[in-house]
Amino acid sequence: MTRPLRALGFLTIGLFDRADPRPGHEATLAIIERAERLGFDSAWLRDRHLQYGISSPVAVLAAASQRTRRIRLGTAVIPLGFENPFRLAEDLATVDVLSGGRLEPGFSVGPPRRFDEIAEALYPDTAAHERFGYERLARLRRYLAGDAVSAFAGVEGIEEYSERIEPHSATLAQRLWYGAGSPESTRWAAENGFHLLTSSVIQSRETTDFDREQHAQIRLFREHHPDGERARVSQGLVVIPTDTATADQRERYRAYAASRAHRVGVPHGPKRMLFAADIVGTSEEIAQTLTQSRAFAEVDEVAFALPFSFREADYVQILEDIAGVLAPLLGWEPAADATV
């Protein structure tokens, strides 16, 4: 039986123009504001380095925290290979304080993409010694939890020092997510008490059926998480409802999905990555597809991904159809202050 959808979220990459980046960033903030008015429970930002998508989601979410009052603000995901856990902990805690405890940070581990080409810029003196495994994330969580990072705390002259990362947000360390794609990373996230972000790209192990593989990973997560069936799992898929779309939009949406259909059902690369199919159609058609999914039946939180290359007007139409038609068909109810 499918769980009623309890929490509705969306995910965006926040594209911008190289020559004039401000309008793209402003458009992302405007979409988050609109999503809150529509009743969405969460807004999630991707993290892109050396590309024309948001490279500093924490900074953008700091701005979003001052333009919203209720919607939760997430990252899906911050690749920790680019980050200093000490400094990132300070930034995350600051934004959580500014937002009133609405931050939902998600992470991944592993070497930065194209590391050989950027190592000199990123870690000019320590690249050969950096460790990009789970310990980096465990260290970040310890810092957010308030563990000591300094042997000194007290007053020196007129300055007062703390032994822990400041500001401290007491519950932030309990709201951390891990973006897992393999059974091994899924199990690690569960055993270490993280929430699970499962997306439209995962590893193939037993079959080339994306839904079966994702369902198996979610079950693995719940079996090994201390909270069991209550453990939080958020599913990210590309769903594109066409209820109020124009004829031009419907044509472009279907062409977009068709251009990516060749990826589905075929393992890619040495890690045998599987891609989920994009779901385009009316909200009733999408709801029927989702309720027939084994993986979707296991979750009650989603972060539906907005396609990277669409126009701002497309995003508005998609979000309005999701909140106004699709999500209620899945059992979701908008927040009391929503305008849908």
Short mmCIF file of N, CA and C in Angstrom, two decimals, residues 159-276:
data_model
loop_
_atom_site.label_atom_id
_atom_site.label_comp_id
_atom_site.label_asym_id
_atom_site.label_seq_id
_atom_site.Cartn_x
_atom_site.Cartn_y
_atom_site.Cartn_z
N GLU A 159 38.25 39.58 24.44
CA GLU A 159 37.59 38.64 23.53
C GLU A 159 37.27 37.34 24.26
N GLU A 160 36.08 36.81 23.98
CA GLU A 160 35.65 35.55 24.60
C GLU A 160 35.61 34.46 23.54
N TYR A 161 36.16 33.30 23.86
CA TYR A 161 36.26 32.20 22.92
C TYR A 161 35.42 31.01 23.38
N SER A 162 34.90 30.27 22.40
CA SER A 162 34.14 29.05 22.67
C SER A 162 34.97 27.85 22.26
N GLU A 163 34.69 26.72 22.87
CA GLU A 163 35.37 25.48 22.49
C GLU A 163 34.69 24.78 21.33
N ARG A 164 33.49 25.24 20.96
CA ARG A 164 32.72 24.58 19.90
C ARG A 164 32.43 25.55 18.76
N ILE A 165 31.93 25.01 17.65
CA ILE A 165 31.52 25.85 16.53
C ILE A 165 30.38 26.76 16.97
N GLU A 166 30.50 28.03 16.64
CA GLU A 166 29.45 28.99 16.94
C GLU A 166 29.01 29.69 15.65
N PRO A 167 27.71 30.02 15.53
CA PRO A 167 26.66 29.74 16.50
C PRO A 167 26.33 28.26 16.55
N HIS A 168 25.74 27.84 17.65
CA HIS A 168 25.33 26.45 17.79
C HIS A 168 23.82 26.36 17.64
N SER A 169 23.38 25.46 16.77
CA SER A 169 21.94 25.20 16.60
C SER A 169 21.68 23.80 17.13
N ALA A 170 20.93 23.72 18.21
CA ALA A 170 20.88 22.49 19.01
C ALA A 170 20.36 21.27 18.26
N THR A 171 19.48 21.44 17.30
CA THR A 171 18.87 20.28 16.65
C THR A 171 19.37 20.04 15.22
N LEU A 172 20.26 20.89 14.73
CA LEU A 172 20.68 20.78 13.33
C LEU A 172 21.33 19.43 13.02
N ALA A 173 22.14 18.92 13.91
CA ALA A 173 22.82 17.64 13.66
C ALA A 173 21.85 16.47 13.51
N GLN A 174 20.61 16.66 13.94
CA GLN A 174 19.59 15.62 13.81
C GLN A 174 18.83 15.72 12.49
N ARG A 175 19.15 16.73 11.68
CA ARG A 175 18.43 16.96 10.42
C ARG A 175 19.34 16.79 9.21
N LEU A 176 20.30 15.91 9.29
CA LEU A 176 21.24 15.73 8.20
C LEU A 176 20.83 14.56 7.30
N TRP A 177 20.98 14.76 6.00
CA TRP A 177 20.61 13.77 4.99
C TRP A 177 21.85 13.29 4.26
N TYR A 178 21.74 12.07 3.73
CA TYR A 178 22.81 11.55 2.89
C TYR A 178 22.23 11.13 1.55
N GLY A 179 22.87 11.58 0.48
CA GLY A 179 22.44 11.21 -0.87
C GLY A 179 23.12 9.91 -1.28
N ALA A 180 22.44 8.80 -1.09
CA ALA A 180 23.03 7.48 -1.35
C ALA A 180 22.60 6.96 -2.72
N GLY A 181 23.52 6.27 -3.39
CA GLY A 181 23.18 5.69 -4.68
C GLY A 181 23.46 4.20 -4.76
N SER A 182 24.18 3.67 -3.77
CA SER A 182 24.54 2.25 -3.78
C SER A 182 24.04 1.59 -2.50
N PRO A 183 23.93 0.27 -2.49
CA PRO A 183 23.55 -0.41 -1.25
C PRO A 183 24.52 -0.12 -0.10
N GLU A 184 25.82 -0.02 -0.42
CA GLU A 184 26.81 0.22 0.63
C GLU A 184 26.61 1.59 1.28
N SER A 185 26.43 2.62 0.45
CA SER A 185 26.25 3.96 1.02
C SER A 185 24.90 4.08 1.71
N THR A 186 23.90 3.37 1.19
CA THR A 186 22.58 3.37 1.83
C THR A 186 22.67 2.77 3.23
N ARG A 187 23.37 1.64 3.33
CA ARG A 187 23.50 1.00 4.64
C ARG A 187 24.30 1.86 5.60
N TRP A 188 25.37 2.50 5.10
CA TRP A 188 26.16 3.37 5.97
C TRP A 188 25.30 4.51 6.51
N ALA A 189 24.52 5.13 5.65
CA ALA A 189 23.65 6.23 6.07
C ALA A 189 22.68 5.76 7.15
N ALA A 190 22.12 4.56 6.97
CA ALA A 190 21.17 4.03 7.94
C ALA A 190 21.84 3.75 9.28
N GLU A 191 22.94 3.04 9.25
CA GLU A 191 23.60 2.65 10.49
C GLU A 191 24.15 3.85 11.25
N ASN A 192 24.37 4.95 10.54
CA ASN A 192 24.90 6.15 11.19
C ASN A 192 23.83 7.21 11.45
N GLY A 193 22.56 6.84 11.24
CA GLY A 193 21.46 7.68 11.66
C GLY A 193 21.14 8.88 10.79
N PHE A 194 21.60 8.87 9.53
CA PHE A 194 21.25 9.95 8.62
C PHE A 194 19.88 9.68 8.00
N HIS A 195 19.23 10.73 7.51
CA HIS A 195 18.05 10.55 6.67
C HIS A 195 18.53 10.23 5.25
N LEU A 196 17.64 9.62 4.45
CA LEU A 196 18.05 9.15 3.12
C LEU A 196 17.43 9.99 2.01
N LEU A 197 18.31 10.54 1.15
CA LEU A 197 17.88 11.14 -0.10
C LEU A 197 18.16 10.13 -1.20
N THR A 198 17.10 9.61 -1.81
CA THR A 198 17.28 8.70 -2.93
C THR A 198 16.75 9.39 -4.18
N SER A 199 17.53 9.37 -5.24
CA SER A 199 17.23 10.23 -6.38
C SER A 199 16.89 9.41 -7.62
N SER A 200 16.93 10.08 -8.76
CA SER A 200 16.61 9.43 -10.04
C SER A 200 17.82 8.74 -10.64
N VAL A 201 18.95 8.66 -9.89
CA VAL A 201 20.15 7.96 -10.35
C VAL A 201 20.65 7.09 -9.20
N ILE A 202 20.69 5.78 -9.41
CA ILE A 202 21.19 4.85 -8.40
C ILE A 202 22.02 3.76 -9.08
N GLN A 203 22.67 2.95 -8.29
CA GLN A 203 23.46 1.86 -8.85
C GLN A 203 22.59 0.63 -9.11
N SER A 204 22.89 -0.04 -10.20
CA SER A 204 22.25 -1.32 -10.52
C SER A 204 23.07 -2.45 -9.93
N ARG A 205 22.42 -3.33 -9.18
CA ARG A 205 23.12 -4.46 -8.60
C ARG A 205 22.51 -5.80 -9.04
N GLU A 206 21.20 -5.93 -8.97
CA GLU A 206 20.55 -7.20 -9.26
C GLU A 206 19.83 -7.20 -10.60
N THR A 207 19.27 -6.05 -10.99
CA THR A 207 18.47 -5.97 -12.21
C THR A 207 18.76 -4.65 -12.91
N THR A 208 18.10 -4.43 -14.04
CA THR A 208 18.14 -3.13 -14.72
C THR A 208 16.81 -2.41 -14.54
N ASP A 209 16.02 -2.87 -13.59
CA ASP A 209 14.72 -2.27 -13.29
C ASP A 209 14.94 -1.22 -12.19
N PHE A 210 14.85 0.05 -12.56
CA PHE A 210 15.14 1.12 -11.60
C PHE A 210 14.25 1.02 -10.37
N ASP A 211 12.97 0.82 -10.56
CA ASP A 211 12.03 0.81 -9.45
C ASP A 211 12.36 -0.31 -8.46
N ARG A 212 12.70 -1.48 -8.96
CA ARG A 212 13.05 -2.59 -8.08
C ARG A 212 14.33 -2.30 -7.30
N GLU A 213 15.30 -1.73 -7.98
CA GLU A 213 16.56 -1.43 -7.31
C GLU A 213 16.37 -0.35 -6.24
N GLN A 214 15.59 0.67 -6.56
CA GLN A 214 15.37 1.72 -5.56
C GLN A 214 14.55 1.21 -4.38
N HIS A 215 13.57 0.39 -4.66
CA HIS A 215 12.78 -0.20 -3.58
C HIS A 215 13.68 -1.03 -2.66
N ALA A 216 14.59 -1.81 -3.24
CA ALA A 216 15.49 -2.64 -2.44
C ALA A 216 16.38 -1.76 -1.56
N GLN A 217 16.85 -0.64 -2.09
CA GLN A 217 17.70 0.24 -1.29
C GLN A 217 16.93 0.90 -0.15
N ILE A 218 15.69 1.30 -0.41
CA ILE A 218 14.89 1.89 0.66
C ILE A 218 14.62 0.87 1.76
N ARG A 219 14.30 -0.36 1.37
CA ARG A 219 14.06 -1.40 2.37
C ARG A 219 15.34 -1.66 3.17
N LEU A 220 16.48 -1.69 2.49
CA LEU A 220 17.75 -1.88 3.17
C LEU A 220 17.97 -0.77 4.20
N PHE A 221 17.66 0.45 3.82
CA PHE A 221 17.82 1.59 4.72
C PHE A 221 16.95 1.44 5.96
N ARG A 222 15.69 1.12 5.78
CA ARG A 222 14.79 1.01 6.93
C ARG A 222 15.18 -0.17 7.83
N GLU A 223 15.69 -1.24 7.23
CA GLU A 223 16.07 -2.40 8.02
C GLU A 223 17.27 -2.12 8.92
N HIS A 224 18.12 -1.18 8.54
CA HIS A 224 19.35 -0.93 9.29
C HIS A 224 19.33 0.40 10.05
N HIS A 225 18.31 1.20 9.88
CA HIS A 225 18.24 2.48 10.58
C HIS A 225 17.65 2.29 11.97
N PRO A 226 18.15 3.00 12.97
CA PRO A 226 17.60 2.85 14.33
C PRO A 226 16.11 3.14 14.41
N ASP A 227 15.59 4.01 13.53
CA ASP A 227 14.17 4.35 13.56
C ASP A 227 13.30 3.40 12.75
N GLY A 228 13.90 2.44 12.08
CA GLY A 228 13.14 1.44 11.35
C GLY A 228 12.18 2.03 10.34
N GLU A 229 10.91 1.66 10.43
CA GLU A 229 9.91 2.11 9.47
C GLU A 229 9.64 3.60 9.57
N ARG A 230 10.05 4.23 10.66
CA ARG A 230 9.84 5.67 10.82
C ARG A 230 11.01 6.49 10.27
N ALA A 231 12.05 5.82 9.81
CA ALA A 231 13.20 6.54 9.27
C ALA A 231 12.79 7.36 8.05
N ARG A 232 13.31 8.57 7.97
CA ARG A 232 12.90 9.49 6.91
C ARG A 232 13.61 9.17 5.59
N VAL A 233 12.80 9.06 4.53
CA VAL A 233 13.32 8.84 3.18
C VAL A 233 12.63 9.83 2.27
N SER A 234 13.40 10.55 1.48
CA SER A 234 12.84 11.45 0.47
C SER A 234 13.24 10.96 -0.91
N GLN A 235 12.25 10.87 -1.79
CA GLN A 235 12.49 10.39 -3.14
C GLN A 235 12.51 11.55 -4.12
N GLY A 236 13.51 11.59 -4.97
CA GLY A 236 13.60 12.63 -5.99
C GLY A 236 13.44 12.06 -7.38
N LEU A 237 12.38 12.45 -8.07
CA LEU A 237 12.13 12.03 -9.44
C LEU A 237 11.77 13.26 -10.27
N VAL A 238 11.89 13.15 -11.59
CA VAL A 238 11.43 14.20 -12.48
C VAL A 238 9.99 13.89 -12.88
N VAL A 239 9.05 14.70 -12.40
CA VAL A 239 7.65 14.56 -12.81
C VAL A 239 7.21 15.89 -13.41
N ILE A 240 6.56 15.83 -14.56
CA ILE A 240 6.20 17.04 -15.29
C ILE A 240 4.70 16.98 -15.62
N PRO A 241 3.85 17.52 -14.76
CA PRO A 241 2.42 17.53 -15.04
C PRO A 241 2.08 18.55 -16.13
N THR A 242 1.09 18.21 -16.92
CA THR A 242 0.73 19.06 -18.07
C THR A 242 -0.68 19.62 -17.96
N ASP A 243 -1.29 19.57 -16.79
CA ASP A 243 -2.70 19.95 -16.65
C ASP A 243 -2.99 21.35 -17.19
N THR A 244 -2.18 22.34 -16.83
CA THR A 244 -2.41 23.70 -17.29
C THR A 244 -1.34 24.16 -18.28
N ALA A 245 -0.56 23.23 -18.80
CA ALA A 245 0.50 23.59 -19.75
C ALA A 245 -0.11 24.01 -21.09
N THR A 246 0.59 24.90 -21.77
CA THR A 246 0.18 25.29 -23.12
C THR A 246 0.57 24.17 -24.09
N ALA A 247 0.08 24.27 -25.30
CA ALA A 247 0.43 23.27 -26.32
C ALA A 247 1.93 23.26 -26.56
N ASP A 248 2.55 24.45 -26.59
CA ASP A 248 4.00 24.54 -26.78
C ASP A 248 4.74 23.88 -25.64
N GLN A 249 4.29 24.13 -24.41
CA GLN A 249 4.95 23.51 -23.26
C GLN A 249 4.82 21.99 -23.31
N ARG A 250 3.64 21.48 -23.60
CA ARG A 250 3.47 20.02 -23.65
C ARG A 250 4.39 19.40 -24.69
N GLU A 251 4.53 20.06 -25.83
CA GLU A 251 5.40 19.54 -26.89
C GLU A 251 6.85 19.53 -26.43
N ARG A 252 7.27 20.61 -25.80
CA ARG A 252 8.67 20.68 -25.34
C ARG A 252 8.93 19.69 -24.21
N TYR A 253 7.97 19.51 -23.31
CA TYR A 253 8.14 18.58 -22.20
C TYR A 253 8.30 17.15 -22.71
N ARG A 254 7.46 16.78 -23.66
CA ARG A 254 7.54 15.42 -24.20
C ARG A 254 8.84 15.22 -24.97
N ALA A 255 9.28 16.26 -25.69
CA ALA A 255 10.54 16.15 -26.42
C ALA A 255 11.71 16.01 -25.46
N TYR A 256 11.64 16.71 -24.35
CA TYR A 256 12.70 16.62 -23.32
C TYR A 256 12.78 15.19 -22.79
N ALA A 257 11.64 14.63 -22.41
CA ALA A 257 11.64 13.27 -21.87
C ALA A 257 12.11 12.26 -22.92
N ALA A 258 11.69 12.46 -24.16
CA ALA A 258 12.10 11.54 -25.23
C ALA A 258 13.61 11.59 -25.46
N SER A 259 14.20 12.78 -25.31
CA SER A 259 15.64 12.92 -25.55
C SER A 259 16.47 12.21 -24.49
N ARG A 260 15.84 11.88 -23.36
CA ARG A 260 16.55 11.21 -22.27
C ARG A 260 16.12 9.76 -22.07
N ALA A 261 15.16 9.32 -22.87
CA ALA A 261 14.60 7.98 -22.68
C ALA A 261 15.62 6.88 -22.93
N HIS A 262 16.62 7.15 -23.77
CA HIS A 262 17.61 6.12 -24.09
C HIS A 262 18.43 5.72 -22.87
N ARG A 263 18.44 6.55 -21.82
CA ARG A 263 19.24 6.26 -20.63
C ARG A 263 18.59 5.21 -19.74
N VAL A 264 17.28 5.04 -19.90
CA VAL A 264 16.50 4.24 -18.95
C VAL A 264 16.67 2.75 -19.24
N GLY A 265 16.86 1.96 -18.17
CA GLY A 265 16.92 0.51 -18.30
C GLY A 265 18.25 -0.03 -18.75
N VAL A 266 19.27 0.85 -18.82
CA VAL A 266 20.59 0.45 -19.29
C VAL A 266 21.62 0.90 -18.25
N PRO A 267 22.39 0.00 -17.66
CA PRO A 267 23.43 0.42 -16.71
C PRO A 267 24.52 1.23 -17.41
N HIS A 268 24.96 2.31 -16.76
CA HIS A 268 25.94 3.20 -17.37
C HIS A 268 27.22 3.21 -16.55
N GLY A 269 28.35 3.10 -17.26
CA GLY A 269 29.66 3.24 -16.64
C GLY A 269 30.04 2.06 -15.76
N PRO A 270 31.25 2.13 -15.21
CA PRO A 270 31.76 1.03 -14.38
C PRO A 270 30.94 0.81 -13.11
N LYS A 271 30.23 1.83 -12.63
CA LYS A 271 29.40 1.68 -11.44
C LYS A 271 27.98 1.21 -11.77
N ARG A 272 27.69 1.01 -13.03
CA ARG A 272 26.38 0.51 -13.48
C ARG A 272 25.24 1.39 -12.92
N MET A 273 25.31 2.68 -13.26
CA MET A 273 24.29 3.60 -12.79
C MET A 273 23.01 3.46 -13.61
N LEU A 274 21.89 3.48 -12.91
CA LEU A 274 20.57 3.41 -13.55
C LEU A 274 19.88 4.76 -13.41
N PHE A 275 19.15 5.15 -14.47
CA PHE A 275 18.40 6.39 -14.47
C PHE A 275 16.91 6.09 -14.47
N ALA A 276 16.17 6.86 -13.68
CA ALA A 276 14.72 6.74 -13.67
C ALA A 276 14.15 7.43 -14.91
#
